[in-house]
């Protein structure tokens, strides 16, 4: 006589196991994540803040599909398992117009909604778009080197390495180039990253809501010292910023072309440096190092509405 | 040939020519990539000569006429093949070969002149793209001529078998395809280059 | 005479030396074994020169498995560095070595594991499923395999002689140009891929023509198994995308060898063009990998649900939609390169649109289970794991398709988690499902179920532990490819969890290796017939072992899932077909010769040994010419032999 054994994995046992797993996972996640700076979800500036909202919106929209998929997957797997002879069995059923239309159309609707949001947000978050603000913007020119970041303040006449400071609540217009393999400039607490490329300028506008010190890094492999290309992005009060600029302007370190060439040599373990900017055209000269053969139509900095790469 | 054998050969013809067409399409994509980068890099002259300074339209036109004629003689050759007229076939293939060699000679002399003047592929991105695009086409022509030579030798030794007939058909496709690519090169590189 | 090769090229650090010695010893062991058991002739006649796709398929899988082990070892080094040594003063893995390791890891996994397993499965299954005896161009098939091996040889040779690229698996310029990478590393990367890539392209042509011209009479397009449709999609992508790779690699090589300026920083070069071109190939490539995995699931779910596939037409439309759409999204790999809002938004939207047909497929599979009778054998477990992981990966993919979001997480560990999610959860799980499903067809015995289930759970749990933390790390601002980071960031705990995850995956692989070995040992107990799963498609109608010619007769088919109909319909009349002599291609050494010569060409270019390049090139041309002139390329299997074989293998009297 065939002995009827209870299956090891009854639904309640599965639920119990699942709950255990989730509790352990939750605890683990809590232990590993509590108190840490989850920068992208902890925006300190308007751009990053909008991006976080986008993330939340998209995840929630995605849940409209993901949750039913998981529910159906497990429900059907359980109900229609081989051992359950009580369930209906229709081996020849191979389609249902209505259902198929539903799940072509439902995702389509979700994607249409997301597309509209994408179109709008992509234009709103275009790094070339200047931020609206009552305060005047600060222009900072960034040069990715091997393996450090050079920051040139054309209006303040100073330059720094591996530390960028700017006033809070003020749009910062970054103009970015490289004298190194392709790099990427990223301050996750403040938002968008942008590639830094030889012989051309990319632009990025960010703004910090309040005073704070944030981590910046490179995300694009650029040689042996790539992992060391971290810098500090420090938002200060207006007064502190002015004082800081003044202090540097009076320092003895000068950045001219010769000093720059020495600085640009591939080297690891670069400490933070402050310079008085002795060569006002330094940024243009660095970019022009590679521009001998390019046509003039790339990244014209006076273009009002930047469109496309050419 | 027995009927099953005939059907088999027909199927082989069909399979092989479809496959070869597909290969030609992939070659098309390859050339498309080279054209794409040529178009982007055409203005990047790095202080060296630009396209309107180094291209000779009369020479390019000569090359074009040579290749177009060679496509015509290829057509005549394949007609002769249809009629199983070996002598005519060899004659027209021979003329095609001579035209192909002439084309390559002119092209190589153009390259040599440029390099002699110091305008090699190392001078600028534009020249790199030019030499590569046109050179890749020239390399294909060289392979086509080599292929043609071998075909002619095989015809002499073994006559017109089903296999040889099939392969000549493929060769003809290849040659016409190269002619078509050349028309694009003539237009995009030489005509548009001389005008810019 | 030696170009730039010198004794300096030998490895200097203990880890590489260890790897070379280990690999060398393994190779020596194999050679010794073959010599001792006097199997060289057997290997040459039965495997290396064979044009039987079933044998070529097995060889692909063997190579892919070996490379999987190397790729996992690479992953182990990366995880170890990031979990243990990255916060300190260094450790045994220098930054330069770390960068070579992750470049090799990605390159190997995509080109030699995934593509190798893909073509292995295609060779084994496609001819059988369409009811044919061979692929369209058998000699080309062999050439493709040996070109694949040539590329594999080069990338492994880089361990012993010279170095590997440190520019990542896609070698962006200007880092990959001479200015920043003067050594042999990038050249090894270029030629290893160029050679293997041409093999892939030729296979793409081969399988497309096979499917279009060699299907069994009566098998119209809409009666083909969905797996075959997925192969059509994948191979269409191969023939359109791989020439772009060929062109781009050539241009980078011309820059590095002949001083050209396609992608250099100066003299007018345009690195952004490289990025466009390489991703115009690169994006279709990932669909080349995933579409057949989808196809495999479309085979498995109906068989293990004992129910017809839900929505065949929808599935075909979805596959073709995904195929076409995959050409319209490549820019999403570099939203941060500054293309402007209109361009970014367009590509972002196109990327999201792909989610629609993909979602349709998932729903159709789930609804195939609905009101079926689902048996949770190992292949079905892989399917369940796939839906769970692939859905998560798809969600994060849709997230990154929004340029605004990508601006933050691009090139972070969030991205790394996403693509591993898709490739492991999608491609690898699919291939494992297929291998477990089709194994008995070729061997006559099942793989041990318990070990298979253990392997699955290890892979699933290991995968989740290894990659979910990476999503968190990415959001915490961790970039990819870092060999060091500040301890104060608090990232180490997550990296340790990820490392544990990899160890569990390794345990899963161990289970799989043991499973294969144990199953072979216990094959009599595990023996099954020719149709162990009550299959639906033509491959299950053959004997096991399968005759060299696959099918004794090529009787026309009438229905979709014709074999199933033959078994279960009462009104089927066996068509009477005459047995005829069967023409099969003879073995040839052409593939091996071309592979060896291609490797020599690559090696010569890498080390600037131009005489070697010329000689090998000449040899290759001679070999190709000699082969086209060959007349005696086929053998005939006479009627008597066919009848005897069929009696022997199937107990059938024809």
mmCIF file with all atom_site columns, N, CA, C and O in Angstrom, chain B residues 8 11 14-15 19 26 29-30 37 40-41 44 46 121-125 128 132 150 154 163, chain C residues 136-137 205 209 213 239-240 243-244 251 258-263 267-268 270 583 625 628-630:
data_model
loop_
_atom_site.group_PDB
_atom_site.id
_atom_site.type_symbol
_atom_site.label_atom_id
_atom_site.label_alt_id
_atom_site.label_comp_id
_atom_site.label_asym_id
_atom_site.label_entity_id
_atom_site.label_seq_id
_atom_site.pdbx_PDB_ins_code
_atom_site.Cartn_x
_atom_site.Cartn_y
_atom_site.Cartn_z
_atom_site.occupancy
_atom_site.B_iso_or_equiv
_atom_site.pdbx_formal_charge
_atom_site.auth_seq_id
_atom_site.auth_comp_id
_atom_site.auth_asym_id
_atom_site.auth_atom_id
_atom_site.pdbx_PDB_model_num
ATOM 1   N N  . UNK B 1 8   ? 20.332 17.684 -55.151 1.00 0.00 ? 8   UNK B N  1
ATOM 2   C CA . UNK B 1 8   ? 21.321 17.956 -54.116 1.00 0.00 ? 8   UNK B CA 1
ATOM 3   C C  . UNK B 1 8   ? 22.167 19.158 -54.479 1.00 0.00 ? 8   UNK B C  1
ATOM 4   O O  . UNK B 1 8   ? 22.444 20.018 -53.655 1.00 0.00 ? 8   UNK B O  1
ATOM 5   N N  . UNK B 1 11  ? 20.257 22.295 -54.104 1.00 0.00 ? 11  UNK B N  1
ATOM 6   C CA . UNK B 1 11  ? 20.140 22.697 -52.708 1.00 0.00 ? 11  UNK B CA 1
ATOM 7   C C  . UNK B 1 11  ? 21.451 23.310 -52.224 1.00 0.00 ? 11  UNK B C  1
ATOM 8   O O  . UNK B 1 11  ? 21.468 24.310 -51.511 1.00 0.00 ? 11  UNK B O  1
ATOM 9   N N  . UNK B 1 14  ? 21.754 26.738 -53.453 1.00 0.00 ? 14  UNK B N  1
ATOM 10  C CA . UNK B 1 14  ? 20.866 27.630 -52.718 1.00 0.00 ? 14  UNK B CA 1
ATOM 11  C C  . UNK B 1 14  ? 21.451 27.945 -51.344 1.00 0.00 ? 14  UNK B C  1
ATOM 12  O O  . UNK B 1 14  ? 21.543 29.104 -50.926 1.00 0.00 ? 14  UNK B O  1
ATOM 13  N N  . UNK B 1 15  ? 21.872 26.902 -50.657 1.00 0.00 ? 15  UNK B N  1
ATOM 14  C CA . UNK B 1 15  ? 22.415 27.074 -49.315 1.00 0.00 ? 15  UNK B CA 1
ATOM 15  C C  . UNK B 1 15  ? 23.655 27.955 -49.349 1.00 0.00 ? 15  UNK B C  1
ATOM 16  O O  . UNK B 1 15  ? 23.801 28.882 -48.566 1.00 0.00 ? 15  UNK B O  1
ATOM 17  N N  . UNK B 1 19  ? 24.107 31.720 -47.884 1.00 0.00 ? 19  UNK B N  1
ATOM 18  C CA . UNK B 1 19  ? 25.126 31.966 -46.879 1.00 0.00 ? 19  UNK B CA 1
ATOM 19  C C  . UNK B 1 19  ? 26.083 33.065 -47.308 1.00 0.00 ? 19  UNK B C  1
ATOM 20  O O  . UNK B 1 19  ? 26.490 33.914 -46.510 1.00 0.00 ? 19  UNK B O  1
ATOM 21  N N  . UNK B 1 26  ? 27.316 41.038 -43.718 1.00 0.00 ? 26  UNK B N  1
ATOM 22  C CA . UNK B 1 26  ? 28.183 41.341 -42.580 1.00 0.00 ? 26  UNK B CA 1
ATOM 23  C C  . UNK B 1 26  ? 29.353 42.220 -43.030 1.00 0.00 ? 26  UNK B C  1
ATOM 24  O O  . UNK B 1 26  ? 29.791 43.112 -42.314 1.00 0.00 ? 26  UNK B O  1
ATOM 25  N N  . UNK B 1 29  ? 28.194 45.676 -43.022 1.00 0.00 ? 29  UNK B N  1
ATOM 26  C CA . UNK B 1 29  ? 28.202 46.312 -41.702 1.00 0.00 ? 29  UNK B CA 1
ATOM 27  C C  . UNK B 1 29  ? 29.620 46.749 -41.345 1.00 0.00 ? 29  UNK B C  1
ATOM 28  O O  . UNK B 1 29  ? 29.842 47.820 -40.772 1.00 0.00 ? 29  UNK B O  1
ATOM 29  N N  . UNK B 1 30  ? 30.582 45.909 -41.710 1.00 0.00 ? 30  UNK B N  1
ATOM 30  C CA . UNK B 1 30  ? 31.983 46.280 -41.457 1.00 0.00 ? 30  UNK B CA 1
ATOM 31  C C  . UNK B 1 30  ? 32.325 47.580 -42.160 1.00 0.00 ? 30  UNK B C  1
ATOM 32  O O  . UNK B 1 30  ? 32.876 48.513 -41.569 1.00 0.00 ? 30  UNK B O  1
ATOM 33  N N  . UNK B 1 37  ? 33.108 56.057 -39.110 1.00 0.00 ? 37  UNK B N  1
ATOM 34  C CA . UNK B 1 37  ? 34.211 56.736 -38.469 1.00 0.00 ? 37  UNK B CA 1
ATOM 35  C C  . UNK B 1 37  ? 34.928 57.667 -39.448 1.00 0.00 ? 37  UNK B C  1
ATOM 36  O O  . UNK B 1 37  ? 35.451 58.718 -39.051 1.00 0.00 ? 37  UNK B O  1
ATOM 37  N N  . UNK B 1 40  ? 33.040 60.942 -39.366 1.00 0.00 ? 40  UNK B N  1
ATOM 38  C CA . UNK B 1 40  ? 33.287 61.696 -38.133 1.00 0.00 ? 40  UNK B CA 1
ATOM 39  C C  . UNK B 1 40  ? 34.695 62.291 -38.122 1.00 0.00 ? 40  UNK B C  1
ATOM 40  O O  . UNK B 1 40  ? 34.903 63.416 -37.675 1.00 0.00 ? 40  UNK B O  1
ATOM 41  N N  . UNK B 1 41  ? 35.660 61.539 -38.621 1.00 0.00 ? 41  UNK B N  1
ATOM 42  C CA . UNK B 1 41  ? 37.042 61.992 -38.519 1.00 0.00 ? 41  UNK B CA 1
ATOM 43  C C  . UNK B 1 41  ? 37.502 62.821 -39.715 1.00 0.00 ? 41  UNK B C  1
ATOM 44  O O  . UNK B 1 41  ? 38.611 63.337 -39.719 1.00 0.00 ? 41  UNK B O  1
ATOM 45  N N  . UNK B 1 44  ? 39.049 66.045 -38.947 1.00 0.00 ? 44  UNK B N  1
ATOM 46  C CA . UNK B 1 44  ? 40.131 66.049 -37.949 1.00 0.00 ? 44  UNK B CA 1
ATOM 47  C C  . UNK B 1 44  ? 41.480 65.940 -38.644 1.00 0.00 ? 44  UNK B C  1
ATOM 48  O O  . UNK B 1 44  ? 42.088 64.877 -38.684 1.00 0.00 ? 44  UNK B O  1
ATOM 49  N N  . UNK B 1 46  ? 44.316 67.697 -37.972 1.00 0.00 ? 46  UNK B N  1
ATOM 50  C CA . UNK B 1 46  ? 45.491 67.866 -37.094 1.00 0.00 ? 46  UNK B CA 1
ATOM 51  C C  . UNK B 1 46  ? 46.595 68.679 -37.746 1.00 0.00 ? 46  UNK B C  1
ATOM 52  O O  . UNK B 1 46  ? 47.764 68.352 -37.643 1.00 0.00 ? 46  UNK B O  1
ATOM 53  N N  . UNK B 1 121 ? 49.285 57.626 -42.840 1.00 0.00 ? 121 UNK B N  1
ATOM 54  C CA . UNK B 1 121 ? 48.167 57.401 -41.916 1.00 0.00 ? 121 UNK B CA 1
ATOM 55  C C  . UNK B 1 121 ? 48.515 57.843 -40.503 1.00 0.00 ? 121 UNK B C  1
ATOM 56  O O  . UNK B 1 121 ? 47.658 57.887 -39.643 1.00 0.00 ? 121 UNK B O  1
ATOM 57  N N  . UNK B 1 122 ? 49.772 58.186 -40.276 1.00 0.00 ? 122 UNK B N  1
ATOM 58  C CA . UNK B 1 122 ? 50.154 58.577 -38.926 1.00 0.00 ? 122 UNK B CA 1
ATOM 59  C C  . UNK B 1 122 ? 50.000 60.072 -38.699 1.00 0.00 ? 122 UNK B C  1
ATOM 60  O O  . UNK B 1 122 ? 50.164 60.560 -37.585 1.00 0.00 ? 122 UNK B O  1
ATOM 61  N N  . UNK B 1 123 ? 49.705 60.789 -39.788 1.00 0.00 ? 123 UNK B N  1
ATOM 62  C CA . UNK B 1 123 ? 49.744 62.241 -39.646 1.00 0.00 ? 123 UNK B CA 1
ATOM 63  C C  . UNK B 1 123 ? 48.495 62.802 -38.973 1.00 0.00 ? 123 UNK B C  1
ATOM 64  O O  . UNK B 1 123 ? 48.553 63.813 -38.280 1.00 0.00 ? 123 UNK B O  1
ATOM 65  N N  . UNK B 1 124 ? 47.357 62.184 -39.217 1.00 0.00 ? 124 UNK B N  1
ATOM 66  C CA . UNK B 1 124 ? 46.143 62.737 -38.626 1.00 0.00 ? 124 UNK B CA 1
ATOM 67  C C  . UNK B 1 124 ? 45.058 61.667 -38.570 1.00 0.00 ? 124 UNK B C  1
ATOM 68  O O  . UNK B 1 124 ? 45.150 60.630 -39.217 1.00 0.00 ? 124 UNK B O  1
ATOM 69  N N  . UNK B 1 125 ? 44.016 61.934 -37.789 1.00 0.00 ? 125 UNK B N  1
ATOM 70  C CA . UNK B 1 125 ? 42.904 60.990 -37.703 1.00 0.00 ? 125 UNK B CA 1
ATOM 71  C C  . UNK B 1 125 ? 42.216 60.859 -39.052 1.00 0.00 ? 125 UNK B C  1
ATOM 72  O O  . UNK B 1 125 ? 41.816 59.773 -39.463 1.00 0.00 ? 125 UNK B O  1
ATOM 73  N N  . UNK B 1 128 ? 44.256 58.574 -41.154 1.00 0.00 ? 128 UNK B N  1
ATOM 74  C CA . UNK B 1 128 ? 44.098 57.200 -40.655 1.00 0.00 ? 128 UNK B CA 1
ATOM 75  C C  . UNK B 1 128 ? 42.812 56.598 -41.201 1.00 0.00 ? 128 UNK B C  1
ATOM 76  O O  . UNK B 1 128 ? 42.793 55.471 -41.711 1.00 0.00 ? 128 UNK B O  1
ATOM 77  N N  . UNK B 1 132 ? 42.498 53.576 -44.040 1.00 0.00 ? 132 UNK B N  1
ATOM 78  C CA . UNK B 1 132 ? 41.871 52.339 -43.580 1.00 0.00 ? 132 UNK B CA 1
ATOM 79  C C  . UNK B 1 132 ? 40.639 52.005 -44.407 1.00 0.00 ? 132 UNK B C  1
ATOM 80  O O  . UNK B 1 132 ? 40.453 50.858 -44.831 1.00 0.00 ? 132 UNK B O  1
ATOM 81  N N  . UNK B 1 150 ? 42.826 31.745 -58.849 1.00 0.00 ? 150 UNK B N  1
ATOM 82  C CA . UNK B 1 150 ? 42.701 30.332 -58.486 1.00 0.00 ? 150 UNK B CA 1
ATOM 83  C C  . UNK B 1 150 ? 41.569 29.682 -59.268 1.00 0.00 ? 150 UNK B C  1
ATOM 84  O O  . UNK B 1 150 ? 41.685 28.548 -59.751 1.00 0.00 ? 150 UNK B O  1
ATOM 85  N N  . UNK B 1 154 ? 41.740 26.445 -61.724 1.00 0.00 ? 154 UNK B N  1
ATOM 86  C CA . UNK B 1 154 ? 40.883 25.262 -61.527 1.00 0.00 ? 154 UNK B CA 1
ATOM 87  C C  . UNK B 1 154 ? 40.113 24.956 -62.797 1.00 0.00 ? 154 UNK B C  1
ATOM 88  O O  . UNK B 1 154 ? 39.951 23.790 -63.181 1.00 0.00 ? 154 UNK B O  1
ATOM 89  N N  . UNK B 1 163 ? 30.582 22.507 -58.907 1.00 0.00 ? 163 UNK B N  1
ATOM 90  C CA . UNK B 1 163 ? 31.185 23.257 -57.811 1.00 0.00 ? 163 UNK B CA 1
ATOM 91  C C  . UNK B 1 163 ? 31.832 24.542 -58.330 1.00 0.00 ? 163 UNK B C  1
ATOM 92  O O  . UNK B 1 163 ? 31.659 25.624 -57.755 1.00 0.00 ? 163 UNK B O  1
ATOM 93  N N  . UNK C 2 136 ? 24.624 23.920 -41.738 1.00 0.00 ? 136 UNK C N  1
ATOM 94  C CA . UNK C 2 136 ? 24.715 24.214 -43.162 1.00 0.00 ? 136 UNK C CA 1
ATOM 95  C C  . UNK C 2 136 ? 26.143 24.093 -43.681 1.00 0.00 ? 136 UNK C C  1
ATOM 96  O O  . UNK C 2 136 ? 26.372 23.603 -44.775 1.00 0.00 ? 136 UNK C O  1
ATOM 97  N N  . UNK C 2 137 ? 27.089 24.561 -42.893 1.00 0.00 ? 137 UNK C N  1
ATOM 98  C CA . UNK C 2 137 ? 28.479 24.579 -43.360 1.00 0.00 ? 137 UNK C CA 1
ATOM 99  C C  . UNK C 2 137 ? 29.358 23.910 -42.318 1.00 0.00 ? 137 UNK C C  1
ATOM 100 O O  . UNK C 2 137 ? 29.937 24.572 -41.455 1.00 0.00 ? 137 UNK C O  1
ATOM 101 N N  . UNK C 2 205 ? 26.484 33.194 -39.126 1.00 0.00 ? 205 UNK C N  1
ATOM 102 C CA . UNK C 2 205 ? 26.044 32.912 -40.487 1.00 0.00 ? 205 UNK C CA 1
ATOM 103 C C  . UNK C 2 205 ? 25.606 31.456 -40.599 1.00 0.00 ? 205 UNK C C  1
ATOM 104 O O  . UNK C 2 205 ? 24.536 31.137 -41.130 1.00 0.00 ? 205 UNK C O  1
ATOM 105 N N  . UNK C 2 209 ? 21.728 30.186 -41.591 1.00 0.00 ? 209 UNK C N  1
ATOM 106 C CA . UNK C 2 209 ? 21.452 29.461 -42.824 1.00 0.00 ? 209 UNK C CA 1
ATOM 107 C C  . UNK C 2 209 ? 20.939 28.061 -42.506 1.00 0.00 ? 209 UNK C C  1
ATOM 108 O O  . UNK C 2 209 ? 20.053 27.546 -43.180 1.00 0.00 ? 209 UNK C O  1
ATOM 109 N N  . UNK C 2 213 ? 17.409 27.008 -44.030 1.00 0.00 ? 213 UNK C N  1
ATOM 110 C CA . UNK C 2 213 ? 17.395 26.126 -45.198 1.00 0.00 ? 213 UNK C CA 1
ATOM 111 C C  . UNK C 2 213 ? 17.327 24.641 -44.870 1.00 0.00 ? 213 UNK C C  1
ATOM 112 O O  . UNK C 2 213 ? 17.048 23.847 -45.753 1.00 0.00 ? 213 UNK C O  1
ATOM 113 N N  . UNK C 2 239 ? 25.233 38.480 -36.576 1.00 0.00 ? 239 UNK C N  1
ATOM 114 C CA . UNK C 2 239 ? 25.720 38.890 -37.902 1.00 0.00 ? 239 UNK C CA 1
ATOM 115 C C  . UNK C 2 239 ? 25.694 40.396 -38.084 1.00 0.00 ? 239 UNK C C  1
ATOM 116 O O  . UNK C 2 239 ? 26.462 40.946 -38.864 1.00 0.00 ? 239 UNK C O  1
ATOM 117 N N  . UNK C 2 240 ? 24.822 41.079 -37.363 1.00 0.00 ? 240 UNK C N  1
ATOM 118 C CA . UNK C 2 240 ? 24.830 42.533 -37.495 1.00 0.00 ? 240 UNK C CA 1
ATOM 119 C C  . UNK C 2 240 ? 25.834 43.194 -36.565 1.00 0.00 ? 240 UNK C C  1
ATOM 120 O O  . UNK C 2 240 ? 26.406 44.222 -36.889 1.00 0.00 ? 240 UNK C O  1
ATOM 121 N N  . UNK C 2 243 ? 30.476 42.291 -36.908 1.00 0.00 ? 243 UNK C N  1
ATOM 122 C CA . UNK C 2 243 ? 31.357 43.052 -37.805 1.00 0.00 ? 243 UNK C CA 1
ATOM 123 C C  . UNK C 2 243 ? 31.767 44.398 -37.225 1.00 0.00 ? 243 UNK C C  1
ATOM 124 O O  . UNK C 2 243 ? 32.865 44.890 -37.506 1.00 0.00 ? 243 UNK C O  1
ATOM 125 N N  . UNK C 2 244 ? 30.893 44.985 -36.408 1.00 0.00 ? 244 UNK C N  1
ATOM 126 C CA . UNK C 2 244 ? 31.255 46.261 -35.789 1.00 0.00 ? 244 UNK C CA 1
ATOM 127 C C  . UNK C 2 244 ? 32.414 46.038 -34.827 1.00 0.00 ? 244 UNK C C  1
ATOM 128 O O  . UNK C 2 244 ? 33.360 46.838 -34.765 1.00 0.00 ? 244 UNK C O  1
ATOM 129 N N  . UNK C 2 251 ? 40.614 48.885 -35.709 1.00 0.00 ? 251 UNK C N  1
ATOM 130 C CA . UNK C 2 251 ? 41.049 50.282 -35.652 1.00 0.00 ? 251 UNK C CA 1
ATOM 131 C C  . UNK C 2 251 ? 41.917 50.553 -34.435 1.00 0.00 ? 251 UNK C C  1
ATOM 132 O O  . UNK C 2 251 ? 42.945 51.229 -34.519 1.00 0.00 ? 251 UNK C O  1
ATOM 133 N N  . UNK C 2 258 ? 50.301 50.539 -36.043 1.00 0.00 ? 258 UNK C N  1
ATOM 134 C CA . UNK C 2 258 ? 50.763 51.324 -37.184 1.00 0.00 ? 258 UNK C CA 1
ATOM 135 C C  . UNK C 2 258 ? 50.728 52.822 -36.919 1.00 0.00 ? 258 UNK C C  1
ATOM 136 O O  . UNK C 2 258 ? 50.870 53.612 -37.843 1.00 0.00 ? 258 UNK C O  1
ATOM 137 N N  . UNK C 2 259 ? 50.510 53.195 -35.658 1.00 0.00 ? 259 UNK C N  1
ATOM 138 C CA . UNK C 2 259 ? 50.568 54.619 -35.328 1.00 0.00 ? 259 UNK C CA 1
ATOM 139 C C  . UNK C 2 259 ? 49.422 55.436 -35.887 1.00 0.00 ? 259 UNK C C  1
ATOM 140 O O  . UNK C 2 259 ? 49.567 56.641 -36.100 1.00 0.00 ? 259 UNK C O  1
ATOM 141 N N  . UNK C 2 260 ? 48.281 54.808 -36.107 1.00 0.00 ? 260 UNK C N  1
ATOM 142 C CA . UNK C 2 260 ? 47.140 55.583 -36.607 1.00 0.00 ? 260 UNK C CA 1
ATOM 143 C C  . UNK C 2 260 ? 46.499 56.365 -35.467 1.00 0.00 ? 260 UNK C C  1
ATOM 144 O O  . UNK C 2 260 ? 46.906 56.251 -34.308 1.00 0.00 ? 260 UNK C O  1
ATOM 145 N N  . UNK C 2 261 ? 45.485 57.160 -35.798 1.00 0.00 ? 261 UNK C N  1
ATOM 146 C CA . UNK C 2 261 ? 44.899 58.064 -34.805 1.00 0.00 ? 261 UNK C CA 1
ATOM 147 C C  . UNK C 2 261 ? 43.388 58.010 -34.764 1.00 0.00 ? 261 UNK C C  1
ATOM 148 O O  . UNK C 2 261 ? 42.716 59.039 -34.704 1.00 0.00 ? 261 UNK C O  1
ATOM 149 N N  . UNK C 2 262 ? 42.820 56.818 -34.785 1.00 0.00 ? 262 UNK C N  1
ATOM 150 C CA . UNK C 2 262 ? 41.367 56.729 -34.689 1.00 0.00 ? 262 UNK C CA 1
ATOM 151 C C  . UNK C 2 262 ? 40.865 57.211 -33.336 1.00 0.00 ? 262 UNK C C  1
ATOM 152 O O  . UNK C 2 262 ? 39.914 57.965 -33.246 1.00 0.00 ? 262 UNK C O  1
ATOM 153 N N  . UNK C 2 263 ? 41.500 56.716 -32.282 1.00 0.00 ? 263 UNK C N  1
ATOM 154 C CA . UNK C 2 263 ? 40.949 56.970 -30.946 1.00 0.00 ? 263 UNK C CA 1
ATOM 155 C C  . UNK C 2 263 ? 41.972 57.592 -29.999 1.00 0.00 ? 263 UNK C C  1
ATOM 156 O O  . UNK C 2 263 ? 41.778 57.585 -28.790 1.00 0.00 ? 263 UNK C O  1
ATOM 157 N N  . UNK C 2 267 ? 46.110 64.436 -32.353 1.00 0.00 ? 267 UNK C N  1
ATOM 158 C CA . UNK C 2 267 ? 46.136 64.282 -33.802 1.00 0.00 ? 267 UNK C CA 1
ATOM 159 C C  . UNK C 2 267 ? 44.750 64.012 -34.385 1.00 0.00 ? 267 UNK C C  1
ATOM 160 O O  . UNK C 2 267 ? 44.636 63.417 -35.448 1.00 0.00 ? 267 UNK C O  1
ATOM 161 N N  . UNK C 2 268 ? 43.736 64.492 -33.687 1.00 0.00 ? 268 UNK C N  1
ATOM 162 C CA . UNK C 2 268 ? 42.387 64.391 -34.239 1.00 0.00 ? 268 UNK C CA 1
ATOM 163 C C  . UNK C 2 268 ? 41.618 63.153 -33.853 1.00 0.00 ? 268 UNK C C  1
ATOM 164 O O  . UNK C 2 268 ? 40.465 62.986 -34.274 1.00 0.00 ? 268 UNK C O  1
ATOM 165 N N  . UNK C 2 270 ? 39.344 60.380 -31.860 1.00 0.00 ? 270 UNK C N  1
ATOM 166 C CA . UNK C 2 270 ? 38.071 60.593 -31.185 1.00 0.00 ? 270 UNK C CA 1
ATOM 167 C C  . UNK C 2 270 ? 37.686 59.396 -30.328 1.00 0.00 ? 270 UNK C C  1
ATOM 168 O O  . UNK C 2 270 ? 37.007 58.481 -30.810 1.00 0.00 ? 270 UNK C O  1
ATOM 169 N N  . UNK C 2 583 ? 24.785 10.958 -46.840 1.00 0.00 ? 583 UNK C N  1
ATOM 170 C CA . UNK C 2 583 ? 26.078 11.603 -47.061 1.00 0.00 ? 583 UNK C CA 1
ATOM 171 C C  . UNK C 2 583 ? 26.404 12.446 -45.846 1.00 0.00 ? 583 UNK C C  1
ATOM 172 O O  . UNK C 2 583 ? 25.626 13.304 -45.445 1.00 0.00 ? 583 UNK C O  1
ATOM 173 N N  . UNK C 2 625 ? 42.719 27.849 -49.574 1.00 0.00 ? 625 UNK C N  1
ATOM 174 C CA . UNK C 2 625 ? 42.686 27.490 -50.992 1.00 0.00 ? 625 UNK C CA 1
ATOM 175 C C  . UNK C 2 625 ? 42.659 25.978 -51.150 1.00 0.00 ? 625 UNK C C  1
ATOM 176 O O  . UNK C 2 625 ? 41.849 25.426 -51.898 1.00 0.00 ? 625 UNK C O  1
ATOM 177 N N  . UNK C 2 628 ? 39.208 24.576 -50.473 1.00 0.00 ? 628 UNK C N  1
ATOM 178 C CA . UNK C 2 628 ? 38.155 24.801 -51.472 1.00 0.00 ? 628 UNK C CA 1
ATOM 179 C C  . UNK C 2 628 ? 38.377 23.918 -52.690 1.00 0.00 ? 628 UNK C C  1
ATOM 180 O O  . UNK C 2 628 ? 37.440 23.609 -53.413 1.00 0.00 ? 628 UNK C O  1
ATOM 181 N N  . UNK C 2 629 ? 39.638 23.500 -52.897 1.00 0.00 ? 629 UNK C N  1
ATOM 182 C CA . UNK C 2 629 ? 39.905 22.657 -54.057 1.00 0.00 ? 629 UNK C CA 1
ATOM 183 C C  . UNK C 2 629 ? 39.662 21.181 -53.763 1.00 0.00 ? 629 UNK C C  1
ATOM 184 O O  . UNK C 2 629 ? 39.613 20.358 -54.660 1.00 0.00 ? 629 UNK C O  1
ATOM 185 N N  . UNK C 2 630 ? 39.500 20.856 -52.480 1.00 0.00 ? 630 UNK C N  1
ATOM 186 C CA . UNK C 2 630 ? 39.296 19.459 -52.124 1.00 0.00 ? 630 UNK C CA 1
ATOM 187 C C  . UNK C 2 630 ? 38.010 18.924 -52.719 1.00 0.00 ? 630 UNK C C  1
ATOM 188 O O  . UNK C 2 630 ? 36.963 19.570 -52.663 1.00 0.00 ? 630 UNK C O  1
#
